[in-house]
PDB file of C-alpha atoms and ligand atoms in Angstrom:
ATOM      1  CA  UNK A 406       0.571   3.573  -6.900  1.00  0.00           C
ATOM      2  CA  UNK A 407      -0.854   1.705  -4.751  1.00  0.00           C
ATOM      3  CA  UNK A 408      -0.425   2.521  -0.934  1.00  0.00           C
ATOM      4  CA  UNK A 409      -1.025   0.623   2.273  1.00  0.00           C
ATOM      5  CA  UNK A 410      -5.130   1.957   2.204  1.00  0.00           C
ATOM      6  CA  UNK A 411      -5.167   0.497  -1.450  1.00  0.00           C
ATOM      7  CA  UNK A 412      -3.921  -2.518  -0.172  1.00  0.00           C
ATOM      8  CA  UNK A 413      -6.047  -3.117   2.520  1.00  0.00           C
ATOM      9  CA  UNK A 414      -8.926  -2.293   0.295  1.00  0.00           C
ATOM     10  CA  UNK A 415      -7.835  -5.014  -2.114  1.00  0.00           C
ATOM     11  CA  UNK A 416      -7.731  -7.319   0.489  1.00  0.00           C
ATOM     12  CA  UNK A 417     -10.819  -6.358   1.919  1.00  0.00           C
ATOM     13  CA  UNK A 418     -12.815  -6.581  -1.001  1.00  0.00           C
ATOM     14  CA  UNK A 419     -11.172 -10.175  -1.909  1.00  0.00           C
ATOM     15  CA  UNK A 420     -13.116 -11.356   1.586  1.00  0.00           C
ATOM     16  CA  UNK A 421     -16.471 -12.409   0.101  1.00  0.00           C
ATOM     17  CA  UNK A 422     -14.649 -13.902  -2.715  1.00  0.00           C
ATOM     18  CA  UNK A 423     -12.141 -15.632  -1.056  1.00  0.00           C
ATOM     19  CA  UNK A 424     -12.018 -16.524   2.207  1.00  0.00           C
ATOM     20  CA  UNK A 425     -12.816 -20.072   3.350  1.00  0.00           C
ATOM     21  CA  UNK A 426     -12.701 -21.301  -0.290  1.00  0.00           C
ATOM     22  CA  UNK A 427     -10.511 -23.873  -2.128  1.00  0.00           C
ATOM     23  CA  UNK A 428      -8.384 -22.985  -4.514  1.00  0.00           C
ATOM     24  CA  UNK A 429      -9.046 -24.594  -7.889  1.00  0.00           C
ATOM     25  CA  UNK A 430      -6.339 -23.564 -10.264  1.00  0.00           C
ATOM     26  CA  UNK A 431      -3.777 -21.058 -10.440  1.00  0.00           C
ATOM     27  CA  UNK A 432      -2.791 -20.327 -13.738  1.00  0.00           C
ATOM     28  CA  UNK A 433       0.176 -18.070 -14.740  1.00  0.00           C
ATOM     29  CA  UNK A 434       0.525 -16.972 -18.041  1.00  0.00           C
ATOM     30  CA  UNK A 435       3.768 -15.892 -17.431  1.00  0.00           C
ATOM     31  CA  UNK A 436       7.211 -16.748 -15.275  1.00  0.00           C
ATOM     32  CA  UNK A 437       8.201 -13.936 -13.732  1.00  0.00           C
ATOM     33  CA  UNK A 438       6.746 -10.425 -13.178  1.00  0.00           C
ATOM     34  CA  UNK A 439       9.165  -8.336 -11.300  1.00  0.00           C
ATOM     35  CA  UNK A 440      11.000 -11.167 -10.291  1.00  0.00           C
ATOM     36  CA  UNK A 441      10.683 -15.235 -11.123  1.00  0.00           C
ATOM     37  CA  UNK A 442       7.663 -16.811  -9.519  1.00  0.00           C
ATOM     38  CA  UNK A 443       8.634 -19.467  -7.400  1.00  0.00           C
ATOM     39  CA  UNK A 444       8.491 -22.554  -9.416  1.00  0.00           C
ATOM     40  CA  UNK A 445       6.247 -24.231  -7.034  1.00  0.00           C
ATOM     41  CA  UNK A 446       3.480 -21.700  -6.806  1.00  0.00           C
ATOM     42  CA  UNK A 447       1.007 -23.548  -8.825  1.00  0.00           C
ATOM     43  CA  UNK A 448       1.265 -26.800  -7.337  1.00  0.00           C
ATOM     44  CA  UNK A 449       1.407 -25.668  -3.834  1.00  0.00           C
ATOM     45  CA  UNK A 450      -1.893 -23.425  -3.763  1.00  0.00           C
ATOM     46  CA  UNK A 451      -3.810 -25.687  -5.922  1.00  0.00           C
ATOM     47  CA  UNK A 452      -6.200 -27.739  -3.782  1.00  0.00           C
ATOM     48  CA  UNK A 453      -5.303 -25.431  -0.369  1.00  0.00           C
ATOM     49  CA  UNK A 454      -8.092 -23.591   0.973  1.00  0.00           C
ATOM     50  CA  UNK A 455      -7.571 -19.939   1.895  1.00  0.00           C
ATOM     51  CA  UNK A 456      -7.595 -19.297   5.773  1.00  0.00           C
ATOM     52  CA  UNK A 457      -7.264 -15.636   5.894  1.00  0.00           C
ATOM     53  CA  UNK A 458      -6.420 -12.577   4.180  1.00  0.00           C
ATOM     54  CA  UNK A 459      -4.029  -9.470   6.023  1.00  0.00           C
ATOM     55  CA  UNK A 460      -1.650  -7.435   5.371  1.00  0.00           C
ATOM     56  CA  UNK A 461       1.365  -6.109   5.851  1.00  0.00           C
ATOM     57  CA  UNK A 462       2.922  -2.728   4.959  1.00  0.00           C
ATOM     58  CA  UNK A 463       2.122  -2.900   1.346  1.00  0.00           C
ATOM     59  CA  UNK A 464       2.394  -6.213   0.978  1.00  0.00           C
ATOM     60  CA  UNK A 465      -1.064  -8.355   0.898  1.00  0.00           C
ATOM     61  CA  UNK A 466      -0.636 -11.767   2.254  1.00  0.00           C
ATOM     62  CA  UNK A 467      -3.052 -14.930   1.992  1.00  0.00           C
ATOM     63  CA  UNK A 468      -2.526 -17.521   4.028  1.00  0.00           C
ATOM     64  CA  UNK A 469      -3.482 -21.222   3.079  1.00  0.00           C
ATOM     65  CA  UNK A 470      -4.236 -24.590   5.753  1.00  0.00           C
ATOM     66  CA  UNK A 471      -1.192 -26.213   4.331  1.00  0.00           C
ATOM     67  CA  UNK A 472       0.782 -23.266   6.105  1.00  0.00           C
ATOM     68  CA  UNK A 473       2.083 -21.154   3.316  1.00  0.00           C
ATOM     69  CA  UNK A 474       1.325 -17.503   2.756  1.00  0.00           C
ATOM     70  CA  UNK A 475       1.024 -15.467  -0.533  1.00  0.00           C
ATOM     71  CA  UNK A 476       2.614 -12.200  -0.339  1.00  0.00           C
ATOM     72  CA  UNK A 477       1.152 -10.594  -3.153  1.00  0.00           C
ATOM     73  CA  UNK A 478       2.790  -7.144  -4.072  1.00  0.00           C
ATOM     74  CA  UNK A 479       0.957  -4.812  -6.820  1.00  0.00           C
ATOM     75  CA  UNK A 480       3.736  -3.052  -7.320  1.00  0.00           C
ATOM     76  CA  UNK A 481       3.013   0.270  -9.887  1.00  0.00           C
ATOM     77  CA  UNK A 482      -0.220  -0.945 -11.429  1.00  0.00           C
ATOM     78  CA  UNK A 483      -0.717  -4.413  -9.637  1.00  0.00           C
ATOM     79  CA  UNK A 484      -4.658  -5.019  -9.471  1.00  0.00           C
ATOM     80  CA  UNK A 485      -7.385  -7.445  -8.934  1.00  0.00           C
ATOM     81  CA  UNK A 486      -9.838  -8.405 -11.521  1.00  0.00           C
ATOM     82  CA  UNK A 487     -13.301 -10.311 -10.237  1.00  0.00           C
ATOM     83  CA  UNK A 488     -14.732 -12.253 -12.316  1.00  0.00           C
ATOM     84  CA  UNK A 489     -13.528 -10.739 -15.586  1.00  0.00           C
ATOM     85  CA  UNK A 490     -15.607 -11.212 -18.641  1.00  0.00           C
ATOM     86  CA  UNK A 491     -12.606 -12.270 -20.472  1.00  0.00           C
ATOM     87  CA  UNK A 492      -8.651 -12.661 -19.397  1.00  0.00           C
ATOM     88  CA  UNK A 493      -6.470  -9.936 -21.059  1.00  0.00           C
ATOM     89  CA  UNK A 494      -2.481  -9.743 -21.870  1.00  0.00           C
ATOM     90  CA  UNK A 495      -2.125  -8.465 -18.386  1.00  0.00           C
ATOM     91  CA  UNK A 496      -4.534 -10.983 -16.532  1.00  0.00           C
ATOM     92  CA  UNK A 497      -0.560 -12.624 -15.644  1.00  0.00           C
ATOM     93  CA  UNK A 498      -2.351 -14.862 -13.343  1.00  0.00           C
ATOM     94  CA  UNK A 499      -5.342 -16.253 -12.667  1.00  0.00           C
ATOM     95  CA  UNK A 500      -6.924 -18.232  -9.624  1.00  0.00           C
ATOM     96  CA  UNK A 501     -10.596 -20.059  -9.609  1.00  0.00           C
ATOM     97  CA  UNK A 502     -11.836 -20.832  -6.701  1.00  0.00           C
ATOM     98  CA  UNK A 503     -14.528 -23.410  -4.913  1.00  0.00           C
ATOM     99  CA  UNK A 504     -17.612 -21.345  -5.281  1.00  0.00           C
ATOM    100  CA  UNK A 505     -17.179 -20.416  -9.129  1.00  0.00           C
ATOM    101  CA  UNK A 506     -15.414 -17.202  -8.572  1.00  0.00           C
ATOM    102  CA  UNK A 507     -12.228 -15.906 -10.938  1.00  0.00           C
ATOM    103  CA  UNK A 508      -9.516 -13.078  -9.511  1.00  0.00           C
ATOM    104  CA  UNK A 509      -6.586 -12.537 -12.114  1.00  0.00           C
ATOM    105  CA  UNK A 510      -3.473 -10.432 -11.092  1.00  0.00           C
ATOM    106  CA  UNK A 511      -3.595  -7.800 -13.737  1.00  0.00           C
ATOM    107  CA  UNK A 512      -0.520  -5.964 -13.920  1.00  0.00           C
ATOM    108  CA  UNK A 513       0.315  -3.612 -16.888  1.00  0.00           C
ATOM    109  CA  UNK A 514       3.639  -2.442 -15.624  1.00  0.00           C
ATOM    110  CA  UNK A 515       4.665  -5.905 -13.958  1.00  0.00           C
ATOM    111  CA  UNK A 516       6.553  -4.365 -11.286  1.00  0.00           C
ATOM    112  CA  UNK A 517       4.604  -6.426  -8.710  1.00  0.00           C
ATOM    113  CA  UNK A 518       5.183  -9.509  -7.409  1.00  0.00           C
ATOM    114  CA  UNK A 519       3.856 -13.298  -5.671  1.00  0.00           C
ATOM    115  CA  UNK A 520       6.085 -14.803  -3.869  1.00  0.00           C
ATOM    116  CA  UNK A 521       4.899 -18.179  -1.035  1.00  0.00           C
ATOM    117  CA  UNK A 522       6.811 -18.466   2.304  1.00  0.00           C
ATOM    118  CA  UNK A 523       5.481 -20.861   4.842  1.00  0.00           C
ATOM    119  CA  UNK A 524       3.601 -18.919   7.053  1.00  0.00           C
ATOM    120  CA  UNK A 525       6.128 -19.235   9.718  1.00  0.00           C
ATOM    121  CA  UNK A 526       9.136 -18.058   8.004  1.00  0.00           C
ATOM    122  CA  UNK A 527       6.849 -14.714   6.824  1.00  0.00           C
ATOM    123  CA  UNK A 528       8.709 -12.612   9.694  1.00  0.00           C
ATOM    124  CA  UNK A 529      12.160 -13.325   8.343  1.00  0.00           C
ATOM    125  CA  UNK A 530      11.664 -13.209   4.482  1.00  0.00           C
ATOM    126  CA  UNK A 531      13.424 -10.306   2.746  1.00  0.00           C
ATOM    127  CA  UNK A 532      10.119  -8.183   2.245  1.00  0.00           C
ATOM    128  CA  UNK A 533       9.016  -8.478   5.458  1.00  0.00           C
ATOM    129  CA  UNK A 534      12.172  -8.394   7.392  1.00  0.00           C
ATOM    130  CA  UNK A 535      13.031  -5.207   8.742  1.00  0.00           C
ATOM    131  CA  UNK A 536      10.231  -3.510   8.095  1.00  0.00           C
ATOM    132  CA  UNK A 537       8.876  -0.942  11.089  1.00  0.00           C
ATOM    133  CA  UNK A 538       5.586  -0.778  13.063  1.00  0.00           C
ATOM    134  CA  UNK A 539       2.301  -0.671  11.399  1.00  0.00           C
ATOM    135  CA  UNK A 540       0.861   2.728  11.338  1.00  0.00           C
ATOM    136  CA  UNK A 541      -2.732   1.614  12.559  1.00  0.00           C
ATOM    137  CA  UNK A 542      -1.042  -0.872  15.022  1.00  0.00           C
ATOM    138  CA  UNK A 543      -0.690  -0.359  18.870  1.00  0.00           C
ATOM    139  CA  UNK A 544       3.063   0.810  18.535  1.00  0.00           C
ATOM    140  CA  UNK A 545       2.714   3.892  16.341  1.00  0.00           C
ATOM    141  CA  UNK A 546       2.416   7.050  18.296  1.00  0.00           C
ATOM    142  CA  UNK A 547       4.063  10.216  19.189  1.00  0.00           C
ATOM    143  CA  UNK A 548       6.836   7.982  21.093  1.00  0.00           C
ATOM    144  CA  UNK A 549       7.887   6.627  18.040  1.00  0.00           C
ATOM    145  CA  UNK A 550       7.739   9.258  15.760  1.00  0.00           C
ATOM    146  CA  UNK A 551      10.346  10.785  18.815  1.00  0.00           C
ATOM    147  CA  UNK A 552      12.598   8.019  18.583  1.00  0.00           C
ATOM    148  CA  UNK A 553      12.701   8.276  14.492  1.00  0.00           C
ATOM    149  CA  UNK A 554      13.001  11.814  14.458  1.00  0.00           C
ATOM    150  CA  UNK A 555      15.006  12.684  17.420  1.00  0.00           C
ATOM    151  CA  UNK A 556      18.564  13.524  16.325  1.00  0.00           C
ATOM    152  CA  UNK A 557      17.813  13.542  12.767  1.00  0.00           C
ATOM    153  CA  UNK A 558      18.712  15.687  10.070  1.00  0.00           C
ATOM    154  CA  UNK A 559      17.674  14.118   7.064  1.00  0.00           C
ATOM    155  CA  UNK A 560      13.957  15.657   6.078  1.00  0.00           C
ATOM    156  CA  UNK A 561      10.832  14.710   7.877  1.00  0.00           C
ATOM    157  CA  UNK A 562       9.422  13.410   4.369  1.00  0.00           C
ATOM    158  CA  UNK A 563      12.191  11.214   4.075  1.00  0.00           C
ATOM    159  CA  UNK A 564      12.082   9.786   7.613  1.00  0.00           C
ATOM    160  CA  UNK A 565       8.362   9.087   6.939  1.00  0.00           C
ATOM    161  CA  UNK A 566       8.982   6.933   3.531  1.00  0.00           C
ATOM    162  CA  UNK A 567      12.178   5.138   5.681  1.00  0.00           C
ATOM    163  CA  UNK A 568       9.969   2.064   5.769  1.00  0.00           C
ATOM    164  CA  UNK A 569      12.181   0.950   8.829  1.00  0.00           C
ATOM    165  CA  UNK A 570      10.577   3.383  10.940  1.00  0.00           C
ATOM    166  CA  UNK A 571       7.342   3.234   9.818  1.00  0.00           C
ATOM    167  CA  UNK A 572       5.625   0.678   7.355  1.00  0.00           C
ATOM    168  CA  UNK A 573       3.788   0.988   4.424  1.00  0.00           C
ATOM    169  CA  UNK A 574       4.120   5.299   3.877  1.00  0.00           C
ATOM    170  CA  UNK A 575       4.081   6.349   0.543  1.00  0.00           C
ATOM    171  CA  UNK A 576       4.483   9.574  -1.106  1.00  0.00           C
ATOM    172  CA  UNK A 577       0.637  10.385  -1.188  1.00  0.00           C
ATOM    173  CA  UNK A 578       0.055   9.377   2.379  1.00  0.00           C
ATOM    174  CA  UNK A 579       3.074  11.008   3.501  1.00  0.00           C
ATOM    175  CA  UNK A 580       2.142  14.395   2.122  1.00  0.00           C
ATOM    176  CA  UNK A 581      -1.193  14.315   2.922  1.00  0.00           C
ATOM    177  CA  UNK A 582      -0.132  13.831   6.773  1.00  0.00           C
ATOM    178  CA  UNK A 583       3.013  16.599   6.526  1.00  0.00           C
ATOM    179  CA  UNK A 584       0.120  19.059   5.352  1.00  0.00           C
ATOM    180  CA  UNK A 585      -2.064  17.975   7.946  1.00  0.00           C
ATOM    181  CA  UNK A 586       0.702  17.962  10.551  1.00  0.00           C
ATOM    182  CA  UNK A 587       1.671  21.581   9.370  1.00  0.00           C
ATOM    183  CA  UNK A 588       4.848  20.233   8.696  1.00  0.00           C
ATOM    184  CA  UNK A 589       7.075  21.704   5.886  1.00  0.00           C
ATOM    185  CA  UNK A 590       8.383  18.190   4.021  1.00  0.00           C
ATOM    186  CA  UNK A 591      12.372  19.440   4.159  1.00  0.00           C
ATOM    187  CA  UNK A 592      12.461  20.415   7.610  1.00  0.00           C
ATOM    188  CA  UNK A 593      15.296  18.647   9.382  1.00  0.00           C
ATOM    189  CA  UNK A 594      13.537  15.312  11.918  1.00  0.00           C
ATOM    190  CA  UNK A 595      15.258  17.033  14.926  1.00  0.00           C
ATOM    191  CA  UNK A 596      13.751  20.260  14.184  1.00  0.00           C
ATOM    192  CA  UNK A 597      10.117  19.525  13.801  1.00  0.00           C
ATOM    193  CA  UNK A 598       8.728  20.952  17.223  1.00  0.00           C
ATOM    194  CA  UNK A 599       6.960  18.713  19.781  1.00  0.00           C
ATOM    195  CA  UNK A 600       3.203  19.824  19.235  1.00  0.00           C
ATOM    196  CA  UNK A 601       3.888  19.605  15.119  1.00  0.00           C
ATOM    197  CA  UNK A 602       5.237  15.734  15.824  1.00  0.00           C
ATOM    198  CA  UNK A 603       2.056  15.144  18.203  1.00  0.00           C
ATOM    199  CA  UNK A 604      -0.414  16.385  15.391  1.00  0.00           C
ATOM    200  CA  UNK A 605       1.828  13.983  13.204  1.00  0.00           C
ATOM    201  CA  UNK A 606       1.040  11.147  15.249  1.00  0.00           C
ATOM    202  CA  UNK A 607      -2.656  11.613  15.403  1.00  0.00           C
ATOM    203  CA  UNK A 608      -3.097  12.777  11.536  1.00  0.00           C
ATOM    204  CA  UNK A 609      -0.948   9.674  10.141  1.00  0.00           C
ATOM    205  CA  UNK A 610      -3.385   6.751  11.253  1.00  0.00           C
ATOM    206  CA  UNK A 611      -6.384   9.105  10.399  1.00  0.00           C
ATOM    207  CA  UNK A 612      -5.480  10.258   7.211  1.00  0.00           C
ATOM    208  CA  UNK A 613      -4.846   6.110   6.844  1.00  0.00           C
ATOM    209  CA  UNK A 614      -8.232   5.195   7.629  1.00  0.00           C
ATOM    210  CA  UNK A 615     -10.115   7.697   6.076  1.00  0.00           C
ATOM    211  CA  UNK A 616      -8.690   6.367   2.860  1.00  0.00           C
ATOM    212  CA  UNK A 617      -9.454   2.792   4.141  1.00  0.00           C
ATOM    213  CA  UNK A 618     -13.062   4.085   4.491  1.00  0.00           C
ATOM    214  CA  UNK A 619     -13.331   5.660   0.860  1.00  0.00           C
ATOM    215  CA  UNK A 620     -12.177   2.501  -0.833  1.00  0.00           C
ATOM    216  CA  UNK A 621     -14.358   0.645   1.407  1.00  0.00           C
ATOM    217  CA  UNK A 622     -17.583   2.651  -0.009  1.00  0.00           C
ATOM    218  CA  UNK A 623     -15.675   2.351  -3.431  1.00  0.00           C
ATOM    219  CA  UNK A 624     -16.399  -1.282  -3.128  1.00  0.00           C
ATOM    220  CA  UNK A 625     -20.128  -1.026  -2.251  1.00  0.00           C
ATOM    221  CA  UNK A 626     -20.907   1.861  -4.581  1.00  0.00           C
ATOM    222  CA  UNK A 627     -19.699   0.919  -7.551  1.00  0.00           C
ATOM    223  CA  UNK A 628     -18.224  -2.731  -7.511  1.00  0.00           C
ATOM    224  CA  UNK A 629     -16.452  -1.331 -10.591  1.00  0.00           C
ATOM    225  CA  UNK A 630     -18.046  -2.799 -13.217  1.00  0.00           C
ATOM    226  CA  UNK A 631     -15.325  -4.849 -14.430  1.00  0.00           C
ATOM    227  CA  UNK A 632     -14.659  -5.950 -10.757  1.00  0.00           C
ATOM    228  CA  UNK A 633     -11.049  -4.373 -10.418  1.00  0.00           C
ATOM    229  CA  UNK A 634      -9.855  -3.798  -7.083  1.00  0.00           C
ATOM    230  CA  UNK A 635      -7.154  -1.419  -6.423  1.00  0.00           C
ATOM    231  CA  UNK A 636      -7.849   1.783  -7.214  1.00  0.00           C
ATOM    232  CA  UNK A 637     -10.044   4.316  -6.197  1.00  0.00           C
ATOM    233  CA  UNK A 638     -10.425   8.236  -6.219  1.00  0.00           C
ATOM    234  CA  UNK A 639     -10.062  10.382  -2.929  1.00  0.00           C
ATOM    235  CA  UNK A 640     -10.019  14.143  -1.900  1.00  0.00           C
ATOM    236  CA  UNK A 641      -6.346  14.994  -1.237  1.00  0.00           C
ATOM    237  CA  UNK A 642      -5.440  18.540   0.009  1.00  0.00           C
ATOM    238  CA  UNK A 643      -2.066  18.895  -1.780  1.00  0.00           C
ATOM    239  CA  UNK A 644      -1.191  15.509  -3.659  1.00  0.00           C
ATOM    240  CA  UNK A 645      -1.103  16.276  -7.009  1.00  0.00           C
ATOM    241  CA  UNK A 646      -2.391  19.566  -6.873  1.00  0.00           C
ATOM    242  CA  UNK A 647       0.605  21.964  -7.529  1.00  0.00           C
ATOM    243  CA  UNK A 648      -0.782  25.563  -8.347  1.00  0.00           C
ATOM    244  CA  UNK A 649      -4.103  24.537  -7.263  1.00  0.00           C
ATOM    245  CA  UNK A 650      -5.269  26.963  -4.009  1.00  0.00           C
ATOM    246  CA  UNK A 651      -4.816  25.569  -0.719  1.00  0.00           C
ATOM    247  CA  UNK A 652      -7.727  24.038   0.950  1.00  0.00           C
ATOM    248  CA  UNK A 653      -7.571  25.827   4.556  1.00  0.00           C
ATOM    249  CA  UNK A 654      -5.129  29.392   3.278  1.00  0.00           C
ATOM    250  CA  UNK A 655      -5.869  29.456  -0.445  1.00  0.00           C
ATOM    251  CA  UNK A 656      -2.040  29.833  -1.211  1.00  0.00           C
ATOM    252  CA  UNK A 657      -1.151  28.250  -3.855  1.00  0.00           C
ATOM    253  CA  UNK A 658      -0.044  24.739  -3.569  1.00  0.00           C
ATOM    254  CA  UNK A 659       3.904  24.047  -4.176  1.00  0.00           C
ATOM    255  CA  UNK A 660       5.998  21.286  -5.433  1.00  0.00           C
ATOM    256  CA  UNK A 661       9.302  20.380  -4.456  1.00  0.00           C
ATOM    257  CA  UNK A 662      11.621  17.119  -5.734  1.00  0.00           C
ATOM    258  CA  UNK A 663      13.038  15.388  -2.698  1.00  0.00           C
ATOM    259  CA  UNK A 664      14.690  11.675  -3.487  1.00  0.00           C
ATOM    260  CA  UNK A 665      13.749  12.479  -7.330  1.00  0.00           C
ATOM    261  CA  UNK A 666       9.796  12.162  -5.916  1.00  0.00           C
ATOM    262  CA  UNK A 667       7.438  15.269  -5.776  1.00  0.00           C
ATOM    263  CA  UNK A 668       6.801  17.070  -2.360  1.00  0.00           C
ATOM    264  CA  UNK A 669       3.548  18.687  -3.080  1.00  0.00           C
ATOM    265  CA  UNK A 670       2.761  21.518   0.584  1.00  0.00           C
ATOM    266  CA  UNK A 671       1.335  24.463   1.343  1.00  0.00           C
ATOM    267  CA  UNK A 672       3.977  27.114   1.683  1.00  0.00           C
ATOM    268  CA  UNK A 673       2.183  29.159   4.454  1.00  0.00           C
ATOM    269  CA  UNK A 674       0.328  26.119   6.334  1.00  0.00           C
ATOM    270  CA  UNK A 675       3.621  24.203   6.438  1.00  0.00           C
ATOM    271  CA  UNK A 676       6.592  25.594   7.939  1.00  0.00           C
ATOM    272  CA  UNK A 677       9.883  24.472   9.455  1.00  0.00           C
ATOM    273  CA  UNK A 678      12.392  24.587   6.583  1.00  0.00           C
ATOM    274  CA  UNK A 679      15.748  24.348   7.210  1.00  0.00           C
TER     275      UNK A 679
HETATM  276 ZN1  LIG B1171      -2.704  26.657   3.136  1.00  0.00          ZN
END
């Protein structure tokens, strides 16, 4: 599932294709994904010039010169296919621009969405309102984690996944960050010792920045034959590695289920449970 680094990579990958270009065509091959598309989506985007591509949490954002912002949610399986040879059945929305490029929003599982709002109202949109600070932004740091964790009996894993406390963190990068900070995912927030919390404040932006860098190099190295933006392989220490040796100590990586999602961790390196 695309997380913050994947969305960031997609938006950066779209910049050379889309930035400053006029949208000549926006073709909807179905009326909805997870939710109905806005009725006037094609009308409001066609003829508009793409002024800025950016991201908030796990949402890609495209600003146009008409004062609109397209909110792109990749969901579980969404990706952007740049200049595809053929338009397939999962290419639900196809954008063409004045430079002769084609971008298809492809989403096999259809958990993604496209929303269009006035840029001035973006912060109040239900998907965006109430989301916490960006982990790569200036507000993130030890102070924020202390406020989020103090007095809380919820597990560290759940607190980091709470989008109201920190934006954009998902299962993969929370598992990886807790590993590097040496915190057991089930540790109640208020029980995480300050030095570990300090480590966590440093590790979260580092893990995300590394993943974004890996995504950037995957764009440069393969420029994926079919031009697909959205996925890249990166080396995980614990995520998806149940039973494999911990990269730090050799102990088999363990898996527990928290809130119906798998948490991967090293029982030796990550302490403080309960
Ligand atoms: Zn270990």
